[in-house]
Amino acid sequence: MILIIEDEKDIVDLIEYHLKQAGFSVVAAFDGSSGLEQARKKRPDLIILDLMLPEMDGKDVCRALKSNPLTQSIPVLMLTAKSEEMDRVVGFELGADDYVTKPFSPRELVLRVKAILRRKVTPSEGEKVIQIGDLLIDIDRHQVSIKKKAIQLTSTEFKLLVELASNRGRVQTRERLLDKVWGYTYEGYARTVDTHIRRLREKLGKVGDLVETLRGVGYRFREERE
Ligand code: CA
């Protein structure tokens, strides 16, 4: 089920029509606070969130979603009328999983929704739990802990960590990470990987030092702490 949070009824109708054509069930909320309520009650698979909403804007809604344990793992696709890079970065820092700028093609939007939902975690050799020093990643439960203390990650940060950790010792280019974690790539998009890596490192604290930057190449999760 997909939740659309957008105050413009025409846009909701347009998105709803195309998502239903693609086989999704859809619910809609026309302002931020009822959107949050729906998200908590219905736990949708994905939320399409408009940035420009009356009263509580999309950024506040996104912050609220990502700070609530009930809703923080639900992927968020943001809609925005602005196309500047800055807004993308801000959106990703808020924990949004992807962006579509208005005016958008409904087909493109549906493809993005499918790509986000397809981004399944793909650990190597069927690993279910990855333990590296004090870091424990439980893939089925979507839980990460360090010295048994839970670390709250967004769904994108979690997938990024799993991708890096299950390929530990091997260099991962930004393009590969984009492809594996986001499901597609396009020009100029690679810096969003950097933004997510930075956030992930911050959340992991000392363990985050294991994520090495290889300038001009990409990232590598070190096998062991030296
Ligand atoms: Ca709007």
Short mmCIF file of C-alpha atoms and ligand atoms in Angstrom, two decimals:
data_model
loop_
_atom_site.label_atom_id
_atom_site.label_comp_id
_atom_site.label_asym_id
_atom_site.label_seq_id
_atom_site.Cartn_x
_atom_site.Cartn_y
_atom_site.Cartn_z
CA MET A 1 0.00 0.00 0.00
CA ILE A 2 1.26 3.43 -0.97
CA LEU A 3 0.39 6.56 1.04
CA ILE A 4 0.29 9.86 -0.86
CA ILE A 5 0.59 13.04 1.21
CA GLU A 6 -0.19 15.99 -1.04
CA ASP A 7 -2.68 18.85 -0.74
CA GLU A 8 -3.31 19.24 -4.48
CA LYS A 9 -6.19 16.95 -5.30
CA ASP A 10 -5.47 16.84 -9.04
CA ILE A 11 -1.96 15.56 -8.39
CA VAL A 12 -3.22 12.98 -5.89
CA ASP A 13 -5.75 11.77 -8.46
CA LEU A 14 -3.11 11.57 -11.17
CA ILE A 15 -0.66 9.59 -9.02
CA GLU A 16 -3.39 7.40 -7.61
CA TYR A 17 -4.66 6.52 -11.07
CA HIS A 18 -1.25 5.49 -12.33
CA LEU A 19 -0.30 3.56 -9.20
CA LYS A 20 -3.57 1.65 -9.31
CA GLN A 21 -3.00 0.87 -12.97
CA ALA A 22 0.34 -0.60 -11.89
CA GLY A 23 -1.43 -2.77 -9.31
CA PHE A 24 -0.78 -0.82 -6.12
CA SER A 25 -3.37 0.02 -3.50
CA VAL A 26 -3.33 3.66 -2.53
CA VAL A 27 -4.44 5.88 0.34
CA ALA A 28 -4.20 9.65 0.39
CA ALA A 29 -3.86 12.38 2.98
CA PHE A 30 -4.22 16.06 2.12
CA ASP A 31 -2.16 17.60 4.91
CA GLY A 32 0.89 16.70 6.97
CA SER A 33 -0.68 15.81 10.28
CA SER A 34 -3.32 13.48 8.83
CA GLY A 35 -0.56 12.00 6.66
CA LEU A 36 1.47 11.20 9.77
CA GLU A 37 -1.56 9.69 11.41
CA GLN A 38 -2.24 7.46 8.38
CA ALA A 39 1.43 6.45 8.26
CA ARG A 40 1.35 5.34 11.90
CA LYS A 41 -1.96 3.53 11.61
CA LYS A 42 -1.58 1.88 8.22
CA ARG A 43 2.19 1.36 7.97
CA PRO A 44 2.30 1.74 4.17
CA ASP A 45 5.07 0.14 2.08
CA LEU A 46 6.08 3.53 0.77
CA ILE A 47 5.10 7.18 1.22
CA ILE A 48 4.96 9.76 -1.56
CA LEU A 49 5.37 13.05 0.22
CA ASP A 50 4.94 16.50 -1.27
CA LEU A 51 7.38 19.12 -0.02
CA MET A 52 4.89 21.99 -0.25
CA LEU A 53 2.04 21.37 2.15
CA PRO A 54 -0.05 23.85 4.12
CA GLU A 55 0.84 24.28 7.80
CA MET A 56 3.21 21.36 8.44
CA ASP A 57 5.47 21.20 5.36
CA GLY A 58 6.99 18.10 3.79
CA LYS A 59 10.33 18.53 5.55
CA ASP A 60 8.65 18.51 8.96
CA VAL A 61 6.55 15.52 7.98
CA CYS A 62 9.67 13.67 6.82
CA ARG A 63 11.51 14.51 10.05
CA ALA A 64 8.55 13.28 12.08
CA LEU A 65 8.33 10.05 10.07
CA LYS A 66 12.03 9.35 10.44
CA SER A 67 12.10 10.04 14.17
CA ASN A 68 9.24 7.67 14.98
CA PRO A 69 10.25 4.00 15.34
CA LEU A 70 6.87 2.97 13.90
CA THR A 71 7.44 4.78 10.64
CA GLN A 72 11.16 5.35 10.27
CA SER A 73 11.81 2.35 8.04
CA ILE A 74 9.08 3.26 5.54
CA PRO A 75 10.72 4.57 2.36
CA VAL A 76 9.84 8.17 1.48
CA LEU A 77 9.72 9.48 -2.08
CA MET A 78 9.60 13.27 -2.06
CA LEU A 79 7.83 15.44 -4.58
CA THR A 80 9.15 18.91 -5.09
CA ALA A 81 8.70 21.75 -7.51
CA LYS A 82 12.31 22.76 -7.03
CA SER A 83 15.08 21.03 -8.89
CA GLU A 84 18.17 22.54 -7.31
CA GLU A 85 20.82 20.19 -6.05
CA MET A 86 20.69 21.81 -2.61
CA ASP A 87 17.14 20.70 -2.10
CA ARG A 88 18.05 17.17 -3.02
CA VAL A 89 20.80 17.13 -0.44
CA VAL A 90 18.53 18.61 2.21
CA GLY A 91 15.92 16.00 1.37
CA PHE A 92 18.37 13.14 1.66
CA GLU A 93 19.67 14.52 4.94
CA LEU A 94 16.11 14.41 6.19
CA GLY A 95 16.10 10.73 5.35
CA ALA A 96 14.04 10.76 2.15
CA ASP A 97 14.88 7.83 -0.11
CA ASP A 98 14.34 9.52 -3.43
CA TYR A 99 13.09 12.63 -5.18
CA VAL A 100 10.86 13.44 -8.11
CA THR A 101 10.63 17.02 -9.31
CA LYS A 102 7.43 18.56 -10.58
CA PRO A 103 6.27 18.54 -13.28
CA PHE A 104 6.86 14.79 -13.39
CA SER A 105 5.80 12.04 -15.71
CA PRO A 106 3.47 9.63 -13.89
CA ARG A 107 5.19 6.72 -15.61
CA GLU A 108 8.54 7.89 -14.29
CA LEU A 109 7.06 8.21 -10.81
CA VAL A 110 5.70 4.66 -10.91
CA LEU A 111 9.10 3.39 -12.08
CA ARG A 112 10.78 5.14 -9.15
CA VAL A 113 8.26 3.65 -6.72
CA LYS A 114 8.93 0.20 -8.12
CA ALA A 115 12.70 0.75 -7.95
CA ILE A 116 12.51 1.72 -4.28
CA LEU A 117 10.35 -1.27 -3.42
CA ARG A 118 12.65 -3.57 -5.38
CA ARG A 119 15.74 -2.45 -3.50
CA LYS A 120 15.91 -5.57 -1.54
CA VAL A 121 18.83 -6.16 0.67
CA THR A 122 21.09 -8.67 -1.07
CA PRO A 123 23.68 -10.02 1.32
CA SER A 124 26.34 -12.28 -0.12
CA GLU A 125 26.02 -16.04 0.42
CA GLY A 126 22.71 -15.61 2.19
CA GLU A 127 24.11 -14.03 5.33
CA LYS A 128 21.32 -13.26 7.79
CA VAL A 129 23.40 -11.73 10.51
CA ILE A 130 26.64 -9.89 9.92
CA GLN A 131 28.96 -9.39 12.85
CA ILE A 132 32.05 -7.25 12.52
CA GLY A 133 33.69 -6.51 15.86
CA ASP A 134 31.13 -4.73 18.02
CA LEU A 135 28.79 -4.18 15.09
CA LEU A 136 25.87 -6.56 14.64
CA ILE A 137 23.54 -6.33 11.65
CA ASP A 138 20.40 -8.46 11.73
CA ILE A 139 19.22 -8.40 8.14
CA ASP A 140 15.81 -10.04 8.56
CA ARG A 141 14.89 -7.86 11.50
CA HIS A 142 16.36 -4.70 9.97
CA GLN A 143 18.25 -4.08 13.20
CA VAL A 144 21.70 -2.71 13.78
CA SER A 145 23.46 -2.59 17.10
CA ILE A 146 26.87 -1.72 18.47
CA LYS A 147 27.78 -3.38 21.77
CA LYS A 148 24.11 -4.41 21.99
CA LYS A 149 22.97 -0.79 21.80
CA ALA A 150 20.45 -0.31 18.98
CA ILE A 151 21.36 2.15 16.22
CA GLN A 152 18.45 3.79 14.39
CA LEU A 153 19.03 3.91 10.65
CA THR A 154 16.76 4.95 7.81
CA SER A 155 15.92 2.25 5.27
CA THR A 156 18.44 3.65 2.79
CA GLU A 157 21.21 3.87 5.40
CA PHE A 158 20.46 0.30 6.41
CA LYS A 159 20.70 -0.99 2.84
CA LEU A 160 23.90 0.97 2.29
CA LEU A 161 25.44 -0.50 5.44
CA VAL A 162 24.44 -4.05 4.49
CA GLU A 163 25.83 -3.59 0.99
CA LEU A 164 29.15 -2.31 2.34
CA ALA A 165 29.40 -4.79 5.19
CA SER A 166 28.51 -7.83 3.13
CA ASN A 167 31.20 -6.84 0.64
CA ARG A 168 33.71 -5.97 3.32
CA GLY A 169 37.28 -5.68 2.21
CA ARG A 170 36.17 -4.91 -1.33
CA VAL A 171 35.99 -1.48 -2.92
CA GLN A 172 32.49 -0.35 -3.86
CA THR A 173 32.24 2.44 -6.41
CA ARG A 174 29.54 5.07 -5.94
CA GLU A 175 27.93 3.87 -9.14
CA ARG A 176 27.72 0.33 -7.88
CA LEU A 177 26.30 1.45 -4.54
CA LEU A 178 23.72 3.58 -6.33
CA ASP A 179 22.74 0.68 -8.50
CA LYS A 180 22.56 -1.80 -5.61
CA VAL A 181 20.95 0.47 -3.01
CA TRP A 182 18.87 2.91 -5.08
CA GLY A 183 18.26 0.65 -8.06
CA TYR A 184 19.32 3.07 -10.77
CA THR A 185 21.87 5.75 -11.53
CA TYR A 186 21.95 9.01 -13.36
CA GLU A 187 24.48 11.74 -13.91
CA GLY A 188 25.21 14.02 -10.97
CA TYR A 189 23.49 11.66 -8.60
CA ALA A 190 26.64 10.12 -7.10
CA ARG A 191 27.08 12.80 -4.44
CA THR A 192 23.91 11.61 -2.73
CA VAL A 193 25.90 8.49 -1.87
CA ASP A 194 28.43 10.72 -0.10
CA THR A 195 25.66 12.40 1.89
CA HIS A 196 24.25 9.08 3.02
CA ILE A 197 27.69 7.70 3.87
CA ARG A 198 28.37 10.76 6.01
CA ARG A 199 25.12 10.29 7.93
CA LEU A 200 25.77 6.58 8.31
CA ARG A 201 29.27 7.19 9.68
CA GLU A 202 27.93 9.71 12.17
CA LYS A 203 25.35 7.25 13.43
CA LEU A 204 27.89 4.45 13.72
CA GLY A 205 30.30 6.54 15.78
CA LYS A 206 33.70 4.86 16.14
CA VAL A 207 32.56 1.88 14.10
CA GLY A 208 31.93 4.35 11.27
CA ASP A 209 35.71 4.65 10.92
CA LEU A 210 35.60 1.21 9.32
CA VAL A 211 33.92 2.79 6.30
CA GLU A 212 36.90 4.05 4.33
CA THR A 213 36.79 6.63 1.57
CA LEU A 214 38.90 5.85 -1.47
CA ARG A 215 39.21 9.20 -3.14
CA GLY A 216 37.87 9.29 -6.64
CA VAL A 217 36.94 5.62 -6.43
CA GLY A 218 34.33 4.92 -3.78
CA TYR A 219 34.06 3.26 -0.40
CA ARG A 220 35.26 0.17 1.37
CA PHE A 221 34.24 -1.44 4.63
CA ARG A 222 37.45 -2.51 6.36
CA GLU A 223 37.60 -6.10 7.55
CA GLU A 224 38.81 -5.43 11.07
CA ARG A 225 39.75 -2.50 13.16
CA GLU A 226 43.50 -2.00 13.05
CA CA B 1 1.50 20.64 -2.55
#
